[in-house]
CSV table of C-alpha atoms and ligand atoms in Angstrom, one decimal:
chain,number,residue,atom,x,y,z
A,27,MET,CA,2.2,3.3,-5.9
A,28,ILE,CA,0.7,0.3,-4.7
A,29,LEU,CA,0.1,1.3,-1.0
A,30,MET,CA,0.4,-0.1,2.2
A,31,ASN,CA,-3.1,0.4,2.7
A,32,ASP,CA,-6.0,2.0,0.2
A,33,PHE,CA,-9.1,3.4,1.8
A,34,ARG,CA,-10.9,4.8,-0.9
A,35,ARG,CA,-10.6,1.2,-2.4
A,36,GLN,CA,-12.6,0.2,0.9
A,37,TRP,CA,-15.0,3.0,0.7
A,38,ALA,CA,-15.7,2.6,-3.3
A,39,ASP,CA,-16.8,-1.3,-1.9
A,40,ALA,CA,-18.4,-0.5,1.1
A,41,ALA,CA,-20.2,3.5,1.0
A,42,PRO,CA,-23.6,2.5,0.7
A,43,ASP,CA,-23.2,0.3,3.8
A,44,PHE,CA,-21.2,3.3,5.9
A,45,ARG,CA,-24.4,5.6,4.6
A,46,ARG,CA,-27.0,3.2,5.5
A,47,ALA,CA,-25.2,3.0,9.4
A,48,LEU,CA,-24.6,6.8,9.2
A,49,ASP,CA,-28.4,7.4,8.4
A,50,ARG,CA,-29.8,4.8,11.3
A,51,THR,CA,-27.5,6.7,13.9
A,52,GLY,CA,-28.0,10.1,12.9
A,53,ALA,CA,-31.9,9.4,12.6
A,54,SER,CA,-31.8,7.4,15.9
A,55,GLY,CA,-31.0,10.9,17.9
A,56,TRP,CA,-28.9,9.0,20.2
A,57,TYR,CA,-25.0,9.0,19.9
A,58,ILE,CA,-23.3,7.5,22.7
A,59,LEU,CA,-23.7,4.0,24.4
A,60,GLY,CA,-27.0,2.8,22.7
A,61,ARG,CA,-28.1,0.5,20.7
A,62,GLU,CA,-25.5,0.7,17.9
A,63,VAL,CA,-22.7,-0.4,20.2
A,64,GLU,CA,-24.7,-3.0,22.0
A,65,ARG,CA,-26.0,-4.6,18.8
A,66,PHE,CA,-21.9,-4.5,17.3
A,67,GLU,CA,-20.5,-5.5,20.9
A,68,ARG,CA,-23.4,-8.8,20.6
A,69,SER,CA,-22.0,-9.4,16.7
A,70,LEU,CA,-18.4,-9.2,18.1
A,71,ALA,CA,-18.3,-11.6,20.7
A,72,ALA,CA,-20.5,-14.2,18.5
A,73,ALA,CA,-18.0,-13.8,15.7
A,74,TRP,CA,-14.9,-14.3,17.9
A,75,GLY,CA,-17.0,-16.8,19.9
A,76,LEU,CA,-16.5,-15.4,23.6
A,77,PRO,CA,-19.6,-14.3,25.7
A,78,HIS,CA,-18.7,-10.7,26.5
A,79,ALA,CA,-17.2,-7.7,24.4
A,80,VAL,CA,-17.1,-3.9,25.5
A,81,GLY,CA,-16.5,-1.6,23.2
A,82,VAL,CA,-14.0,1.2,24.1
A,83,ALA,CA,-12.4,4.2,22.3
A,84,SER,CA,-9.4,2.4,21.3
A,85,GLY,CA,-7.1,-0.9,21.5
A,86,LEU,CA,-4.6,1.0,23.8
A,87,ASP,CA,-7.5,2.1,26.3
A,88,ALA,CA,-9.0,-1.9,26.1
A,89,ILE,CA,-5.7,-3.2,27.5
A,90,GLU,CA,-5.4,-0.6,29.8
A,91,ILE,CA,-9.1,-1.3,31.2
A,92,GLY,CA,-8.1,-5.0,30.9
A,93,LEU,CA,-5.1,-4.5,33.6
A,94,ARG,CA,-6.9,-2.4,35.7
A,95,ILE,CA,-9.9,-4.7,36.0
A,96,LEU,CA,-7.8,-7.7,36.8
A,97,GLY,CA,-6.0,-5.8,39.4
A,98,CYS,CA,-2.9,-4.2,38.2
A,99,ARG,CA,-1.7,-1.1,40.6
A,100,ALA,CA,0.8,1.3,40.7
A,101,GLY,CA,4.4,-0.3,40.8
A,102,ASP,CA,3.1,-3.7,39.4
A,103,ARG,CA,5.6,-5.5,36.7
A,104,VAL,CA,3.9,-6.4,33.9
A,105,LEU,CA,5.6,-8.8,31.1
A,106,THR,CA,5.2,-8.0,27.8
A,107,ALA,CA,6.7,-8.2,24.3
A,108,PRO,CA,9.9,-6.4,23.1
A,109,VAL,CA,8.5,-5.5,19.4
A,110,SER,CA,5.2,-4.5,19.3
A,111,ALA,CA,2.9,-0.9,18.6
A,112,PHE,CA,4.1,1.7,21.2
A,113,ALA,CA,0.5,1.4,22.7
A,114,THR,CA,1.2,-2.1,24.0
A,115,ALA,CA,3.8,-0.6,26.4
A,116,LEU,CA,1.7,2.6,27.2
A,117,ALA,CA,-0.9,1.0,28.5
A,118,VAL,CA,1.1,-1.1,31.0
A,119,LEU,CA,2.4,2.6,32.0
A,120,ARG,CA,-1.0,4.0,32.0
A,121,ALA,CA,-2.4,1.5,34.1
A,122,GLY,CA,0.5,2.3,36.6
A,123,GLY,CA,2.3,-0.6,35.7
A,124,VAL,CA,6.4,-1.7,35.2
A,125,PRO,CA,6.8,-3.0,31.8
A,126,VAL,CA,9.2,-5.6,31.6
A,127,PHE,CA,10.2,-6.5,28.1
A,128,ALA,CA,10.2,-10.3,26.8
A,129,PRO,CA,13.5,-11.6,24.8
A,130,CYS,CA,12.5,-11.5,21.1
A,131,SER,CA,12.0,-14.8,19.1
A,132,PRO,CA,13.4,-14.9,15.4
A,133,ASN,CA,10.1,-14.1,14.2
A,134,GLY,CA,9.8,-11.0,16.3
A,135,LEU,CA,7.1,-12.4,18.5
A,136,ALA,CA,7.7,-12.6,22.5
A,137,ASP,CA,9.9,-15.8,23.3
A,138,LEU,CA,7.0,-17.8,25.3
A,139,ASP,CA,9.5,-20.5,26.5
A,140,ALA,CA,11.5,-17.3,28.0
A,141,CYS,CA,8.3,-15.9,29.1
A,142,ALA,CA,7.2,-18.8,31.1
A,143,GLU,CA,11.2,-19.6,32.7
A,144,ILE,CA,10.8,-15.5,33.6
A,145,LEU,CA,7.5,-16.0,35.4
A,146,GLU,CA,8.2,-19.2,37.1
A,147,ARG,CA,11.7,-17.6,38.3
A,148,ASP,CA,10.2,-14.4,39.5
A,149,PRO,CA,6.1,-15.1,40.5
A,150,SER,CA,6.5,-11.2,41.6
A,151,ILE,CA,5.3,-10.7,38.1
A,152,ARG,CA,1.6,-11.5,38.1
A,153,PHE,CA,0.7,-9.6,34.7
A,154,PHE,CA,1.6,-10.8,31.3
A,155,VAL,CA,0.6,-8.8,28.2
A,156,PRO,CA,1.4,-10.9,25.6
A,157,VAL,CA,1.0,-9.9,21.7
A,158,HIS,CA,-0.5,-11.8,18.7
A,159,LEU,CA,2.0,-9.7,16.3
A,160,TYR,CA,1.4,-9.4,12.8
A,161,GLY,CA,-1.6,-11.7,12.8
A,162,HIS,CA,-0.1,-14.4,13.7
A,163,CYS,CA,-1.5,-16.3,17.2
A,164,LEU,CA,0.8,-17.0,19.7
A,165,ASP,CA,1.0,-20.7,21.1
A,166,LEU,CA,-2.4,-20.8,23.3
A,167,ASP,CA,-1.6,-24.3,25.1
A,168,ARG,CA,1.7,-22.1,26.3
A,169,LEU,CA,-0.7,-19.1,27.5
A,170,ALA,CA,-3.3,-20.9,29.1
A,171,ALA,CA,-0.6,-22.9,31.3
A,172,ILE,CA,1.0,-19.8,32.0
A,173,ALA,CA,-2.7,-18.3,33.0
A,174,ALA,CA,-3.1,-21.2,35.0
A,175,ARG,CA,-0.4,-20.4,37.5
A,176,GLY,CA,-2.4,-17.7,38.2
A,177,VAL,CA,-0.8,-14.9,36.0
A,178,ARG,CA,-3.7,-12.9,35.3
A,179,MET,CA,-3.3,-12.1,31.3
A,180,VAL,CA,-4.6,-9.6,28.6
A,181,GLU,CA,-4.1,-10.8,25.2
A,182,ASP,CA,-3.2,-7.6,23.0
A,183,CYS,CA,-5.3,-9.1,20.0
A,184,ALA,CA,-5.2,-5.5,17.9
A,185,GLN,CA,-3.4,-7.4,15.3
A,186,SER,CA,-5.1,-10.6,14.9
A,187,ILE,CA,-8.7,-10.7,15.0
A,188,LEU,CA,-10.1,-14.1,14.1
A,189,ALA,CA,-6.4,-15.4,14.3
A,190,ARG,CA,-6.5,-19.6,15.8
A,191,TRP,CA,-4.2,-21.6,17.5
A,192,ASN,CA,-5.1,-25.6,16.3
A,193,GLY,CA,-8.7,-24.1,15.5
A,194,ARG,CA,-8.7,-22.3,18.8
A,195,PRO,CA,-9.4,-18.2,18.6
A,196,CYS,CA,-6.7,-15.9,19.9
A,197,GLY,CA,-7.5,-14.3,23.0
A,198,THR,CA,-9.0,-17.6,24.7
A,199,ALA,CA,-6.3,-18.4,26.9
A,200,GLY,CA,-6.4,-15.8,29.5
A,201,GLU,CA,-9.3,-13.8,31.2
A,202,ALA,CA,-9.2,-11.1,28.8
A,203,ALA,CA,-8.5,-10.1,25.2
A,204,ALA,CA,-7.5,-6.4,23.7
A,205,ALA,CA,-9.0,-5.3,20.0
A,206,SER,CA,-8.5,-2.4,18.0
A,207,PHE,CA,-10.5,-1.0,15.4
A,208,TYR,CA,-7.8,1.6,14.2
A,209,PRO,CA,-8.9,2.1,10.6
A,210,THR,CA,-5.7,-0.1,9.3
A,211,LYS,CA,-6.4,-3.0,11.3
A,212,ASN,CA,-7.9,-6.1,10.0
A,213,LEU,CA,-11.7,-4.9,11.3
A,214,GLY,CA,-11.0,-1.2,11.0
A,215,ALA,CA,-13.5,1.9,11.7
A,216,LEU,CA,-13.7,5.3,10.0
A,217,GLY,CA,-11.8,6.6,13.2
A,218,ASP,CA,-10.9,5.1,16.2
A,219,GLY,CA,-12.2,2.6,18.2
A,220,GLY,CA,-11.7,-1.0,20.8
A,221,ALA,CA,-12.9,-3.5,22.2
A,222,LEU,CA,-12.6,-5.6,25.6
A,223,LEU,CA,-13.1,-9.3,25.2
A,224,THR,CA,-13.4,-11.9,28.1
A,225,ARG,CA,-15.5,-14.8,29.0
A,226,ASP,CA,-16.1,-13.2,32.4
A,227,GLU,CA,-19.3,-11.6,33.1
A,228,ASP,CA,-18.1,-9.9,36.5
A,229,LEU,CA,-14.7,-8.5,34.0
A,230,ALA,CA,-17.5,-7.2,31.5
A,231,ALA,CA,-19.4,-5.3,33.9
A,232,GLN,CA,-16.2,-3.6,35.5
A,233,ALA,CA,-14.9,-2.9,32.3
A,234,ARG,CA,-18.3,-1.1,31.2
A,235,CYS,CA,-18.2,0.6,34.5
A,236,TRP,CA,-14.2,2.1,33.4
A,237,ARG,CA,-15.1,3.1,30.2
A,238,ASP,CA,-18.1,5.6,31.4
A,239,TYR,CA,-15.8,7.6,34.3
A,240,GLY,CA,-16.3,4.6,36.5
A,241,GLN,CA,-20.3,4.9,36.5
A,242,GLN,CA,-22.3,2.2,38.0
A,243,GLY,CA,-25.4,3.9,37.7
A,244,LYS,CA,-26.3,7.3,36.5
A,245,TYR,CA,-24.0,9.5,38.6
A,246,HIS,CA,-22.9,6.9,40.8
A,247,HIS,CA,-19.1,6.4,40.4
A,248,ILE,CA,-17.5,3.5,42.1
A,249,VAL,CA,-13.8,4.0,40.5
A,250,ALA,CA,-12.2,6.8,39.1
A,251,GLY,CA,-12.7,5.7,35.5
A,252,LEU,CA,-11.9,7.0,32.0
A,253,ASN,CA,-13.8,8.4,29.3
A,254,SER,CA,-13.2,5.6,26.9
A,255,ARG,CA,-16.7,5.0,25.1
A,256,LEU,CA,-16.8,3.6,21.4
A,257,ASP,CA,-19.1,5.5,19.6
A,258,GLU,CA,-22.3,4.9,18.6
A,259,LEU,CA,-21.5,5.8,15.0
A,260,GLN,CA,-18.1,4.0,14.6
A,261,ALA,CA,-20.3,1.0,16.3
A,262,ALA,CA,-23.0,1.1,13.0
A,263,PHE,CA,-19.9,1.2,10.7
A,264,LEU,CA,-18.3,-1.7,12.2
A,265,ALA,CA,-21.4,-3.8,12.3
A,266,GLU,CA,-23.0,-2.9,9.4
A,267,ALA,CA,-19.7,-2.5,6.6
A,268,GLY,CA,-17.0,-3.8,8.8
A,269,LEU,CA,-18.0,-7.6,10.4
A,270,PRO,CA,-19.8,-8.6,7.3
A,271,ARG,CA,-16.9,-8.4,5.3
A,272,LEU,CA,-14.4,-9.5,8.0
A,273,GLU,CA,-14.4,-13.2,6.7
A,274,LYS,CA,-13.7,-12.4,3.2
A,275,TRP,CA,-11.2,-9.7,4.3
A,276,THR,CA,-8.9,-12.2,5.8
A,277,ALA,CA,-9.4,-14.6,3.3
A,278,ARG,CA,-8.2,-12.3,0.8
A,279,ARG,CA,-5.1,-11.5,3.3
A,280,ARG,CA,-4.4,-15.4,3.6
A,281,ALA,CA,-4.1,-15.4,-0.1
A,282,ILE,CA,-1.9,-12.9,-0.6
A,283,ALA,CA,0.6,-14.0,2.1
A,284,ARG,CA,0.6,-17.4,0.3
A,285,ALA,CA,1.0,-15.7,-3.0
A,286,TYR,CA,4.0,-13.8,-1.3
A,287,ILE,CA,5.7,-17.2,0.4
A,288,GLU,CA,5.5,-18.9,-2.7
A,289,GLY,CA,6.9,-16.3,-4.9
A,290,ILE,CA,9.5,-14.6,-3.4
A,291,ARG,CA,12.3,-16.4,-4.1
A,292,HIS,CA,15.4,-13.8,-3.1
A,293,PRO,CA,17.9,-15.5,-1.2
A,294,GLU,CA,18.6,-12.4,0.9
A,295,VAL,CA,14.5,-11.7,1.4
A,296,GLU,CA,13.6,-13.8,4.6
A,297,ILE,CA,9.8,-14.3,5.3
A,298,PRO,CA,10.0,-15.2,9.2
A,299,ALA,CA,7.8,-17.9,10.2
A,300,ALA,CA,4.9,-17.9,12.4
A,301,ALA,CA,4.7,-21.1,14.5
A,302,PRO,CA,2.9,-24.2,13.1
A,303,GLY,CA,-0.2,-24.4,15.0
A,304,SER,CA,-1.0,-20.4,14.2
A,305,ASP,CA,-3.4,-19.9,11.5
A,306,SER,CA,-2.4,-16.0,11.0
A,307,VAL,CA,-5.1,-13.1,9.7
A,308,TRP,CA,-1.8,-11.6,8.1
A,309,HIS,CA,-2.4,-7.9,9.4
A,310,LEU,CA,0.9,-7.4,8.3
A,311,PHE,CA,3.3,-9.3,6.1
A,312,PRO,CA,7.2,-8.5,7.7
A,313,VAL,CA,9.9,-9.8,5.9
A,314,LEU,CA,13.9,-9.6,7.1
A,315,VAL,CA,16.7,-8.5,4.8
A,316,PRO,CA,20.3,-8.5,5.8
A,317,ASP,CA,21.1,-6.2,8.8
A,318,GLY,CA,22.4,-3.2,7.0
A,319,ALA,CA,20.3,-3.3,3.7
A,320,LYS,CA,16.9,-2.0,5.0
A,321,GLU,CA,17.0,1.5,3.5
A,322,HIS,CA,18.1,0.0,0.2
A,323,PHE,CA,15.7,-2.6,-0.2
A,324,ARG,CA,13.1,-0.2,0.7
A,325,ARG,CA,14.3,2.7,-1.7
A,326,HIS,CA,14.7,-0.1,-4.1
A,327,MET,CA,10.6,-1.3,-3.8
A,328,GLU,CA,9.7,2.4,-3.8
A,329,GLN,CA,11.2,2.9,-7.4
A,330,CYS,CA,9.3,-0.5,-8.3
A,331,GLY,CA,6.6,1.5,-7.2
A,332,VAL,CA,6.0,-0.2,-3.7
A,333,GLN,CA,5.5,1.1,-0.4
A,334,THR,CA,6.7,-0.5,2.4
A,335,ALA,CA,7.0,0.2,6.0
A,336,GLU,CA,8.6,-1.0,9.1
A,337,HIS,CA,6.7,-2.7,12.1
A,338,TYR,CA,9.0,-1.6,14.0
A,339,PRO,CA,12.1,1.0,13.7
A,340,LEU,CA,12.8,0.0,17.3
A,341,PRO,CA,12.0,-2.3,19.9
A,342,LEU,CA,9.9,-0.7,22.8
A,343,PHE,CA,12.7,-0.4,25.4
A,344,ASP,CA,14.6,1.6,22.8
A,345,GLN,CA,11.8,4.3,22.2
A,346,PRO,CA,13.0,7.6,23.4
A,347,ALA,CA,9.7,7.6,25.6
A,348,MET,CA,10.8,4.8,27.8
A,349,ARG,CA,14.0,6.8,29.2
A,350,GLU,CA,12.0,8.3,31.2
A,351,ALA,CA,9.7,5.6,32.0
A,352,ARG,CA,10.3,2.7,34.7
A,353,HIS,CA,10.6,-0.8,32.9
A,354,GLU,CA,13.0,-3.8,32.8
A,355,LEU,CA,14.3,-6.0,30.2
A,356,ALA,CA,14.5,-9.8,30.8
A,357,GLY,CA,17.0,-10.9,28.8
A,358,ASP,CA,19.1,-9.9,26.3
A,359,PRO,CA,17.8,-7.1,24.2
A,360,GLU,CA,20.1,-7.9,21.0
A,361,PRO,CA,17.8,-10.1,19.1
A,362,ALA,CA,14.9,-7.4,19.2
A,363,ARG,CA,17.2,-4.5,17.8
A,364,ARG,CA,18.5,-6.6,15.2
A,365,PHE,CA,15.1,-7.8,14.1
A,366,CYS,CA,13.9,-4.3,14.3
A,367,ARG,CA,16.8,-3.5,12.0
A,368,ARG,CA,16.1,-6.2,9.6
A,369,GLU,CA,12.3,-6.0,9.3
A,370,VAL,CA,10.6,-4.5,6.5
A,371,SER,CA,6.7,-5.1,5.9
A,372,LEU,CA,5.2,-5.4,2.5
A,373,PRO,CA,1.5,-4.6,1.7
A,374,ILE,CA,-1.2,-7.0,2.5
A,375,HIS,CA,-4.8,-4.9,2.4
A,376,PRO,CA,-7.4,-7.1,1.3
A,377,TYR,CA,-8.2,-4.6,-2.2
A,378,LEU,CA,-5.1,-5.5,-3.3
A,379,ALA,CA,-5.6,-6.6,-7.0
A,380,ASP,CA,-3.5,-9.9,-8.3
A,381,ASP,CA,-1.5,-8.0,-10.5
A,382,GLU,CA,-0.7,-5.7,-8.0
A,383,VAL,CA,0.6,-9.1,-5.7
A,384,GLN,CA,2.3,-10.0,-8.3
A,385,ALA,CA,4.3,-6.8,-9.0
A,386,VAL,CA,5.1,-6.9,-5.0
A,387,ILE,CA,6.6,-10.3,-5.4
A,388,GLU,CA,8.8,-9.8,-8.8
A,389,ALA,CA,10.2,-5.8,-7.3
A,390,ALA,CA,11.4,-8.3,-3.8
A,391,ASN,CA,12.6,-10.8,-6.6
A,392,ARG,CA,14.6,-7.9,-8.4
A,393,TRP,CA,16.4,-6.6,-5.4
A,394,ALA,CA,20.1,-6.1,-5.9
A,395,GLY,CA,21.0,-7.5,-2.7
A,396,ALA,CA,23.2,-6.6,0.5
A,397,GLN,CA,26.4,-6.6,-1.4
A,398,GLN,CA,25.0,-3.9,-3.6
A,399,ALA,CA,23.5,-1.9,-0.7
A,400,ALA,CA,26.9,-2.3,0.9
A,401,ARG,CA,28.6,-0.6,-2.3
A,402,ALA,CA,26.0,2.5,-2.7
A,403,LYS,CA,27.0,3.0,1.0
A,404,GLY,CA,30.4,3.5,-0.1
B,519,PLP,C1,-0.4,-4.4,18.7
B,519,PLP,C2,-1.0,-3.3,19.1
B,519,PLP,N1,-1.5,-3.2,19.9
B,519,PLP,C3,-2.3,-2.0,20.1
B,519,PLP,C4,-2.4,-1.3,19.5
B,519,PLP,C5,-3.5,0.1,19.8
B,519,PLP,O1,-4.6,0.0,19.2
B,519,PLP,P1,-5.5,1.5,18.9
B,519,PLP,O2,-4.4,2.0,17.9
B,519,PLP,O3,-6.4,1.2,18.7
B,519,PLP,O4,-5.2,2.5,20.4
B,519,PLP,C6,-2.1,-1.5,18.3
B,519,PLP,C7,-2.6,-0.3,17.1
B,519,PLP,O5,-2.0,0.6,17.0
B,519,PLP,C8,-1.3,-2.4,17.7
B,519,PLP,O6,-1.1,-2.8,17.0
């Protein structure tokens, strides 16, 4: 089976580096917030092109902490994407915010024209969590124009590390960017991890305080913070095995995406386009099949030996947990619903071999199509 992710191949490639990181951390006798986290934070900030990175326990926490230090308080409305990992909406809720879900573009990302209009029309929405979904970079010029009007922004870069908009790194349009090191991410740890990046020294200091029980100096608590510390061990893994490979892994993802874009020629398998200025890092490779044909397409791919996934089966506002949570819809929910009904993700991890990439293309091109799917449904 051609898998969505194949961590055993990653281990086979990088085991000596992981082991070195383990040995160094173990021998140091220091396991929480020490030299490894500091070293990784410096390397990550340099790779990203921002002065400060603050390691935290997850991407979810990075977004929550970002919102809190930007001043989000109970009941504040936060514009965000309609299609994303649930963590995006959950972070808003945990910060006390009320998610306001933006309309969806044909490629599944938030419609930035609509976002700009919503924020202009309703100045009481003072926070925005745009999501650089699938590894595509949203239009940073438009995001910067929104930020310049006083909207405080945490860019959700969980899927988009190293992605650029006309040469400029994602996460640099607003005041803070959130990264995730969940193992499937483009830069994955051997467990959970995340980071908040910013160019503002004071925000970085506040994030360091928030991640460690709100401490400023030992046992002096200035806010009711979180326990959200990146482990020394995960930081060492990321610095030793992950970051040095990130450029190579990203190049491989881009090469696979190019092969899919050139090779998939099925009239009913649509590849949603990223905006022209986006230099995507292809965290995922979404395709759209006709409404009602998703299960048939996925079954066909599985029979051809190709695992697929859905990102995501439902828009955030249709998740059962949202029934109990205050939220708002800013615009027509149907395009996001239709997008989710049609979306299927193909494997695109950096350890896919060339013959596997060809096998995915051939399997997609051999699909019998929507009419056959309708007949199979009876
Ligand atoms: C777009 C997006 N935002 C936020 C997150 C949350 O990251 P984490 O799993 O590290 O909490 C993820 C990953 O799951 C994600 O894909």
